[in-house]
PDB file of C-alpha atoms in Angstrom:
ATOM      1  CA  UNK A   1      -2.458  31.494 -89.169  1.00 49.00           C
ATOM      2  CA  UNK A   2      -0.176  34.159 -87.815  1.00 49.00           C
ATOM      3  CA  UNK A   3      -3.072  36.419 -86.878  1.00 52.00           C
ATOM      4  CA  UNK A   4      -4.902  33.578 -85.156  1.00 55.00           C
ATOM      5  CA  UNK A   5      -1.806  32.760 -83.098  1.00 54.00           C
ATOM      6  CA  UNK A   6      -1.495  36.401 -82.082  1.00 59.00           C
ATOM      7  CA  UNK A   7      -5.142  36.456 -80.986  1.00 63.00           C
ATOM      8  CA  UNK A   8      -4.663  33.283 -78.990  1.00 61.00           C
ATOM      9  CA  UNK A   9      -1.552  34.713 -77.275  1.00 59.00           C
ATOM     10  CA  UNK A  10      -3.428  37.917 -76.435  1.00 61.00           C
ATOM     11  CA  UNK A  11      -6.253  35.870 -74.923  1.00 67.00           C
ATOM     12  CA  UNK A  12      -3.798  33.772 -72.912  1.00 62.00           C
ATOM     13  CA  UNK A  13      -2.022  36.898 -71.667  1.00 64.00           C
ATOM     14  CA  UNK A  14      -5.358  38.479 -70.787  1.00 65.00           C
ATOM     15  CA  UNK A  15      -6.400  35.349 -68.850  1.00 55.00           C
ATOM     16  CA  UNK A  16      -3.045  35.278 -67.045  1.00 59.00           C
ATOM     17  CA  UNK A  17      -3.377  38.940 -66.092  1.00 60.00           C
ATOM     18  CA  UNK A  18      -6.912  38.387 -64.819  1.00 59.00           C
ATOM     19  CA  UNK A  19      -5.727  35.367 -62.855  1.00 55.00           C
ATOM     20  CA  UNK A  20      -2.864  37.347 -61.435  1.00 54.00           C
ATOM     21  CA  UNK A  21      -5.198  40.182 -60.549  1.00 54.00           C
ATOM     22  CA  UNK A  22      -7.641  37.723 -59.003  1.00 52.00           C
ATOM     23  CA  UNK A  23      -4.824  36.114 -57.028  1.00 50.00           C
ATOM     24  CA  UNK A  24      -3.699  39.462 -55.664  1.00 48.00           C
ATOM     25  CA  UNK A  25      -7.191  40.453 -54.644  1.00 46.00           C
ATOM     26  CA  UNK A  26      -7.444  37.893 -51.842  1.00 45.00           C
ATOM     27  CA  UNK A  27      -3.995  38.944 -50.711  1.00 43.00           C
ATOM     28  CA  UNK A  28      -5.185  42.513 -50.578  1.00 44.00           C
ATOM     29  CA  UNK A  29      -8.322  41.426 -48.736  1.00 46.00           C
ATOM     30  CA  UNK A  30      -6.180  39.469 -46.341  1.00 47.00           C
ATOM     31  CA  UNK A  31      -4.300  42.597 -45.330  1.00 46.00           C
ATOM     32  CA  UNK A  32      -7.263  44.081 -43.508  1.00 47.00           C
ATOM     33  CA  UNK A  33      -7.756  40.630 -42.039  1.00 47.00           C
ATOM     34  CA  UNK A  34      -4.194  40.707 -40.806  1.00 48.00           C
ATOM     35  CA  UNK A  35      -4.835  44.091 -39.273  1.00 46.00           C
ATOM     36  CA  UNK A  36      -7.824  42.699 -37.372  1.00 49.00           C
ATOM     37  CA  UNK A  37      -5.716  40.440 -35.156  1.00 44.00           C
ATOM     38  CA  UNK A  38      -3.620  43.447 -34.257  1.00 48.00           C
ATOM     39  CA  UNK A  39      -6.779  45.376 -33.560  1.00 47.00           C
ATOM     40  CA  UNK A  40      -8.106  42.469 -31.531  1.00 47.00           C
ATOM     41  CA  UNK A  41      -4.860  42.242 -29.623  1.00 50.00           C
ATOM     42  CA  UNK A  42      -5.050  45.944 -28.922  1.00 47.00           C
ATOM     43  CA  UNK A  43      -8.598  45.531 -27.649  1.00 48.00           C
ATOM     44  CA  UNK A  44      -7.575  42.553 -25.566  1.00 47.00           C
ATOM     45  CA  UNK A  45      -4.684  44.553 -24.208  1.00 45.00           C
ATOM     46  CA  UNK A  46      -6.960  47.433 -23.300  1.00 46.00           C
ATOM     47  CA  UNK A  47      -9.463  45.035 -21.743  1.00 45.00           C
ATOM     48  CA  UNK A  48      -6.728  43.342 -19.729  1.00 44.00           C
ATOM     49  CA  UNK A  49      -5.423  46.686 -18.562  1.00 45.00           C
ATOM     50  CA  UNK A  50      -8.892  47.804 -17.546  1.00 47.00           C
ATOM     51  CA  UNK A  51      -9.518  44.489 -15.813  1.00 45.00           C
ATOM     52  CA  UNK A  52      -6.186  44.716 -14.019  1.00 45.00           C
ATOM     53  CA  UNK A  53      -6.922  48.256 -12.935  1.00 46.00           C
ATOM     54  CA  UNK A  54     -10.356  47.222 -11.664  1.00 46.00           C
ATOM     55  CA  UNK A  55      -8.922  44.269  -9.772  1.00 46.00           C
ATOM     56  CA  UNK A  56      -6.209  46.477  -8.334  1.00 43.00           C
ATOM     57  CA  UNK A  57      -8.829  48.996  -7.235  1.00 47.00           C
ATOM     58  CA  UNK A  58     -10.873  46.260  -5.569  1.00 46.00           C
ATOM     59  CA  UNK A  59      -7.796  44.888  -3.817  1.00 49.00           C
ATOM     60  CA  UNK A  60      -6.880  48.367  -2.605  1.00 50.00           C
ATOM     61  CA  UNK A  61     -10.411  48.934  -1.312  1.00 52.00           C
ATOM     62  CA  UNK A  62     -10.322  45.592   0.497  1.00 51.00           C
ATOM     63  CA  UNK A  63      -6.961  46.475   1.993  1.00 48.00           C
ATOM     64  CA  UNK A  64      -8.283  49.858   3.130  1.00 50.00           C
ATOM     65  CA  UNK A  65     -11.294  48.153   4.727  1.00 49.00           C
ATOM     66  CA  UNK A  66      -9.002  45.744   6.562  1.00 45.00           C
ATOM     67  CA  UNK A  67      -6.809  48.617   7.705  1.00 43.00           C
ATOM     68  CA  UNK A  68      -9.821  50.539   8.975  1.00 44.00           C
ATOM     69  CA  UNK A  69     -11.070  47.440  10.810  1.00 41.00           C
ATOM     70  CA  UNK A  70      -7.637  46.812  12.290  1.00 37.00           C
ATOM     71  CA  UNK A  71      -7.486  50.435  13.377  1.00 35.00           C
ATOM     72  CA  UNK A  72     -10.922  50.091  14.979  1.00 34.00           C
ATOM     73  CA  UNK A  73      -9.865  46.897  16.754  1.00 40.00           C
ATOM     74  CA  UNK A  74      -6.753  48.599  18.116  1.00 35.00           C
ATOM     75  CA  UNK A  75      -8.786  51.535  19.410  1.00 38.00           C
ATOM     76  CA  UNK A  76     -11.308  49.180  20.948  1.00 42.00           C
ATOM     77  CA  UNK A  77      -8.578  47.119  22.591  1.00 42.00           C
ATOM     78  CA  UNK A  78      -6.937  50.207  24.046  1.00 41.00           C
ATOM     79  CA  UNK A  79     -10.152  51.893  25.121  1.00 50.00           C
ATOM     80  CA  UNK A  80     -10.152  53.854  28.365  1.00 58.00           C
ATOM     81  CA  UNK A  81     -10.845  51.828  31.467  1.00 68.00           C
ATOM     82  CA  UNK A  82     -13.275  52.716  34.212  1.00 73.00           C
ATOM     83  CA  UNK A  83     -13.104  56.256  35.523  1.00 79.00           C
ATOM     84  CA  UNK A  84     -11.783  56.217  39.054  1.00 79.00           C
ATOM     85  CA  UNK A  85      -9.330  58.079  41.290  1.00 85.00           C
ATOM     86  CA  UNK A  86      -5.728  57.042  41.574  1.00 91.00           C
ATOM     87  CA  UNK A  87      -5.332  54.091  43.950  1.00 94.00           C
ATOM     88  CA  UNK A  88      -3.821  54.595  47.355  1.00 95.00           C
ATOM     89  CA  UNK A  89      -0.998  52.541  48.795  1.00 96.00           C
ATOM     90  CA  UNK A  90      -3.419  50.857  51.184  1.00 96.00           C
ATOM     91  CA  UNK A  91      -5.717  49.848  48.330  1.00 96.00           C
ATOM     92  CA  UNK A  92      -2.886  48.410  46.270  1.00 97.00           C
ATOM     93  CA  UNK A  93      -1.714  46.387  49.249  1.00 97.00           C
ATOM     94  CA  UNK A  94      -5.241  45.036  49.680  1.00 97.00           C
ATOM     95  CA  UNK A  95      -5.190  43.805  46.095  1.00 97.00           C
ATOM     96  CA  UNK A  96      -2.446  41.426  47.089  1.00 96.00           C
ATOM     97  CA  UNK A  97      -4.563  39.898  49.862  1.00 97.00           C
ATOM     98  CA  UNK A  98      -7.278  38.465  47.653  1.00 97.00           C
ATOM     99  CA  UNK A  99      -8.699  38.548  44.165  1.00 98.00           C
ATOM    100  CA  UNK A 100     -12.073  39.637  45.547  1.00 98.00           C
ATOM    101  CA  UNK A 101     -10.541  42.793  47.020  1.00 97.00           C
ATOM    102  CA  UNK A 102      -8.846  43.539  43.714  1.00 98.00           C
ATOM    103  CA  UNK A 103     -12.096  43.153  41.768  1.00 98.00           C
ATOM    104  CA  UNK A 104     -14.067  45.252  44.248  1.00 96.00           C
ATOM    105  CA  UNK A 105     -11.812  48.238  43.536  1.00 96.00           C
ATOM    106  CA  UNK A 106     -12.314  50.121  40.226  1.00 96.00           C
ATOM    107  CA  UNK A 107      -8.632  51.084  40.142  1.00 96.00           C
ATOM    108  CA  UNK A 108      -7.747  47.465  40.802  1.00 97.00           C
ATOM    109  CA  UNK A 109      -9.905  46.293  37.915  1.00 97.00           C
ATOM    110  CA  UNK A 110      -8.270  48.875  35.649  1.00 96.00           C
ATOM    111  CA  UNK A 111      -4.764  47.812  36.576  1.00 96.00           C
ATOM    112  CA  UNK A 112      -5.623  44.133  36.248  1.00 98.00           C
ATOM    113  CA  UNK A 113      -7.349  44.752  32.914  1.00 97.00           C
ATOM    114  CA  UNK A 114      -4.247  46.450  31.539  1.00 96.00           C
ATOM    115  CA  UNK A 115      -2.234  43.417  32.620  1.00 97.00           C
ATOM    116  CA  UNK A 116      -4.707  41.070  30.907  1.00 98.00           C
ATOM    117  CA  UNK A 117      -4.290  43.129  27.747  1.00 97.00           C
ATOM    118  CA  UNK A 118      -0.583  42.271  27.697  1.00 96.00           C
ATOM    119  CA  UNK A 119      -1.543  38.596  27.922  1.00 96.00           C
ATOM    120  CA  UNK A 120      -4.166  38.945  25.168  1.00 96.00           C
ATOM    121  CA  UNK A 121      -6.961  37.905  27.519  1.00 97.00           C
ATOM    122  CA  UNK A 122      -8.632  41.254  28.146  1.00 97.00           C
ATOM    123  CA  UNK A 123     -11.909  39.780  26.869  1.00 98.00           C
ATOM    124  CA  UNK A 124     -12.300  37.964  30.195  1.00 98.00           C
ATOM    125  CA  UNK A 125     -12.530  41.233  32.111  1.00 98.00           C
ATOM    126  CA  UNK A 126     -14.669  42.840  29.417  1.00 98.00           C
ATOM    127  CA  UNK A 127     -17.111  39.940  29.577  1.00 98.00           C
ATOM    128  CA  UNK A 128     -17.243  40.047  33.386  1.00 98.00           C
ATOM    129  CA  UNK A 129     -17.915  43.793  33.353  1.00 97.00           C
ATOM    130  CA  UNK A 130     -20.609  43.389  30.690  1.00 97.00           C
ATOM    131  CA  UNK A 131     -22.299  40.726  32.806  1.00 98.00           C
ATOM    132  CA  UNK A 132     -22.152  42.974  35.885  1.00 97.00           C
ATOM    133  CA  UNK A 133     -23.960  45.726  34.026  1.00 96.00           C
ATOM    134  CA  UNK A 134     -26.369  43.274  32.405  1.00 97.00           C
ATOM    135  CA  UNK A 135     -27.429  41.752  35.741  1.00 96.00           C
ATOM    136  CA  UNK A 136     -28.684  45.165  36.899  1.00 95.00           C
ATOM    137  CA  UNK A 137     -31.001  45.609  33.886  1.00 96.00           C
ATOM    138  CA  UNK A 138     -34.742  45.371  34.548  1.00 95.00           C
ATOM    139  CA  UNK A 139     -36.306  46.393  31.242  1.00 96.00           C
ATOM    140  CA  UNK A 140     -37.341  43.288  29.282  1.00 95.00           C
ATOM    141  CA  UNK A 141     -36.609  44.664  25.812  1.00 96.00           C
ATOM    142  CA  UNK A 142     -33.244  46.032  26.985  1.00 97.00           C
ATOM    143  CA  UNK A 143     -32.414  42.646  28.528  1.00 97.00           C
ATOM    144  CA  UNK A 144     -33.096  40.872  25.234  1.00 97.00           C
ATOM    145  CA  UNK A 145     -31.003  43.352  23.252  1.00 97.00           C
ATOM    146  CA  UNK A 146     -28.063  43.362  25.685  1.00 97.00           C
ATOM    147  CA  UNK A 147     -28.158  39.565  25.941  1.00 98.00           C
ATOM    148  CA  UNK A 148     -27.855  39.332  22.166  1.00 98.00           C
ATOM    149  CA  UNK A 149     -24.911  41.741  22.133  1.00 98.00           C
ATOM    150  CA  UNK A 150     -23.098  39.886  24.923  1.00 98.00           C
ATOM    151  CA  UNK A 151     -23.693  36.568  23.185  1.00 98.00           C
ATOM    152  CA  UNK A 152     -22.370  37.821  19.856  1.00 97.00           C
ATOM    153  CA  UNK A 153     -19.356  39.522  21.454  1.00 98.00           C
ATOM    154  CA  UNK A 154     -18.204  36.874  23.929  1.00 98.00           C
ATOM    155  CA  UNK A 155     -20.088  33.580  23.530  1.00 97.00           C
ATOM    156  CA  UNK A 156     -20.315  33.058  19.786  1.00 96.00           C
ATOM    157  CA  UNK A 157     -17.549  30.887  18.321  1.00 94.00           C
ATOM    158  CA  UNK A 158     -17.329  33.400  15.468  1.00 96.00           C
ATOM    159  CA  UNK A 159     -16.342  36.247  17.757  1.00 96.00           C
ATOM    160  CA  UNK A 160     -12.657  37.222  18.044  1.00 96.00           C
ATOM    161  CA  UNK A 161     -13.375  38.011  21.726  1.00 97.00           C
ATOM    162  CA  UNK A 162     -14.913  34.625  22.551  1.00 97.00           C
ATOM    163  CA  UNK A 163     -14.290  33.608  26.168  1.00 98.00           C
ATOM    164  CA  UNK A 164     -13.394  30.082  27.217  1.00 97.00           C
ATOM    165  CA  UNK A 165     -16.434  28.248  28.609  1.00 97.00           C
ATOM    166  CA  UNK A 166     -17.101  24.567  29.099  1.00 96.00           C
ATOM    167  CA  UNK A 167     -19.803  22.795  27.107  1.00 96.00           C
ATOM    168  CA  UNK A 168     -22.233  22.617  30.031  1.00 96.00           C
ATOM    169  CA  UNK A 169     -22.287  26.381  30.559  1.00 97.00           C
ATOM    170  CA  UNK A 170     -22.384  27.067  26.845  1.00 97.00           C
ATOM    171  CA  UNK A 171     -25.387  24.771  26.347  1.00 97.00           C
ATOM    172  CA  UNK A 172     -27.182  26.417  29.266  1.00 96.00           C
ATOM    173  CA  UNK A 173     -26.653  29.843  27.705  1.00 97.00           C
ATOM    174  CA  UNK A 174     -27.989  28.613  24.374  1.00 96.00           C
ATOM    175  CA  UNK A 175     -31.168  27.428  26.115  1.00 96.00           C
ATOM    176  CA  UNK A 176     -31.506  30.642  28.109  1.00 95.00           C
ATOM    177  CA  UNK A 177     -31.167  32.776  24.992  1.00 96.00           C
ATOM    178  CA  UNK A 178     -34.631  31.589  23.897  1.00 96.00           C
ATOM    179  CA  UNK A 179     -36.046  33.752  26.705  1.00 96.00           C
ATOM    180  CA  UNK A 180     -33.141  35.735  28.172  1.00 97.00           C
ATOM    181  CA  UNK A 181     -33.317  37.251  31.627  1.00 96.00           C
ATOM    182  CA  UNK A 182     -30.920  39.078  33.936  1.00 96.00           C
ATOM    183  CA  UNK A 183     -29.450  35.734  35.105  1.00 96.00           C
ATOM    184  CA  UNK A 184     -28.750  34.310  31.646  1.00 97.00           C
ATOM    185  CA  UNK A 185     -24.964  34.655  31.994  1.00 98.00           C
ATOM    186  CA  UNK A 186     -24.558  34.038  35.741  1.00 97.00           C
ATOM    187  CA  UNK A 187     -22.834  30.667  35.376  1.00 97.00           C
ATOM    188  CA  UNK A 188     -20.585  31.939  32.596  1.00 98.00           C
ATOM    189  CA  UNK A 189     -19.617  35.027  34.584  1.00 98.00           C
ATOM    190  CA  UNK A 190     -18.699  32.904  37.596  1.00 98.00           C
ATOM    191  CA  UNK A 191     -16.641  30.545  35.453  1.00 98.00           C
ATOM    192  CA  UNK A 192     -14.655  33.398  33.900  1.00 98.00           C
ATOM    193  CA  UNK A 193     -14.197  35.007  37.327  1.00 98.00           C
ATOM    194  CA  UNK A 194     -12.783  31.748  38.640  1.00 98.00           C
ATOM    195  CA  UNK A 195     -10.530  31.422  35.600  1.00 98.00           C
ATOM    196  CA  UNK A 196      -9.057  34.883  36.152  1.00 98.00           C
ATOM    197  CA  UNK A 197      -8.621  34.194  39.868  1.00 98.00           C
ATOM    198  CA  UNK A 198      -6.773  30.922  39.391  1.00 98.00           C
ATOM    199  CA  UNK A 199      -4.857  31.673  36.227  1.00 97.00           C
ATOM    200  CA  UNK A 200      -4.205  35.387  35.681  1.00 98.00           C
ATOM    201  CA  UNK A 201      -4.323  36.827  39.203  1.00 98.00           C
ATOM    202  CA  UNK A 202      -1.205  35.011  40.537  1.00 98.00           C
ATOM    203  CA  UNK A 203       0.793  36.161  37.515  1.00 98.00           C
ATOM    204  CA  UNK A 204      -0.418  39.712  37.988  1.00 98.00           C
ATOM    205  CA  UNK A 205       0.739  39.689  41.616  1.00 98.00           C
ATOM    206  CA  UNK A 206       4.226  38.687  40.448  1.00 97.00           C
ATOM    207  CA  UNK A 207       4.275  41.015  37.458  1.00 97.00           C
ATOM    208  CA  UNK A 208       6.384  44.180  37.116  1.00 96.00           C
ATOM    209  CA  UNK A 209       3.127  46.098  36.597  1.00 95.00           C
ATOM    210  CA  UNK A 210       1.906  45.416  40.132  1.00 97.00           C
ATOM    211  CA  UNK A 211       5.305  45.555  41.802  1.00 96.00           C
ATOM    212  CA  UNK A 212       6.238  48.849  40.144  1.00 96.00           C
ATOM    213  CA  UNK A 213       2.909  50.395  41.143  1.00 96.00           C
ATOM    214  CA  UNK A 214       3.356  49.221  44.718  1.00 96.00           C
ATOM    215  CA  UNK A 215       6.930  50.524  44.893  1.00 96.00           C
ATOM    216  CA  UNK A 216       6.005  53.879  43.380  1.00 95.00           C
ATOM    217  CA  UNK A 217       3.195  54.448  45.865  1.00 94.00           C
ATOM    218  CA  UNK A 218       5.422  53.289  48.723  1.00 93.00           C
ATOM    219  CA  UNK A 219       8.071  55.864  47.793  1.00 90.00           C
ATOM    220  CA  UNK A 220       5.425  58.604  47.596  1.00 87.00           C
ATOM    221  CA  UNK A 221       3.843  57.657  50.905  1.00 76.00           C
ATOM    222  CA  UNK A 222       4.588  59.925  53.910  1.00 74.00           C
ATOM    223  CA  UNK A 223       5.289  56.789  55.905  1.00 62.00           C
ATOM    224  CA  UNK A 224       8.386  56.146  53.808  1.00 51.00           C
TER     225      UNK A 224
END
C-alpha cells in the first residue's frame, strides 16, 4: 500500500510538472508575440516618418514652384516698356490735351502704363498693345497663333490678366476665333481704349506721376 501511494504521488507530481511546463510554454511563446507589436509599432513609426518626410518634400516642392511662378509674374509685371527717347516738355504738355495724343506717343504710353501698374490695371495697356501688333499681321498661320495667345492671355476667364469686356464683345470674339483674322479683336480693343480714356486717363492727369514729370521737365527747360 505504501509503495502504491508513493507511485501515485510521483505520477501526480509528474503530471503537475508537465502541466506547469505546458502552461509556461504558451507564456514563453507569447513573449515573441509581445515583441511583434513593438516591432510593428517601430515599422509603423518608420513608415509614418517616411510618409511625413515625403509629404514635406512634396509641400516644399509645391512651395518652390509657387515661388518661382510668383517671381516670374513679378518680372513679367515689371517688364521694360517700349524703347523710346525721353519725352520733351512739349510732348508731356500735349498728353494733357487729349488721351489720343498721349497714346500716340511711345513715352506717353510708357508713363501711362507705369501708372496703370500702380492701379493693378496694366493688362488694359498690354492688351491694347498686343492688339496693335496683331492688327498688322498678314500671315494666316501667325494670325491664328497670335489670336490664340491673345485670347488665352486677356480674354479667357481663367487668365489672371483678363480684361473687362461686355458680353456682346466677348461673344463676338468667341465666334471670330473659329476663323481668326487681323480684325478679330477690333471691338475689344476699342472698348478697352475707351475704358482707359474715361476711367484711368483723368486720374493719371491728376496723379503725382504726371505732375512730377511735368514739373521736372519745366525746371530743366531753358524757358524756365
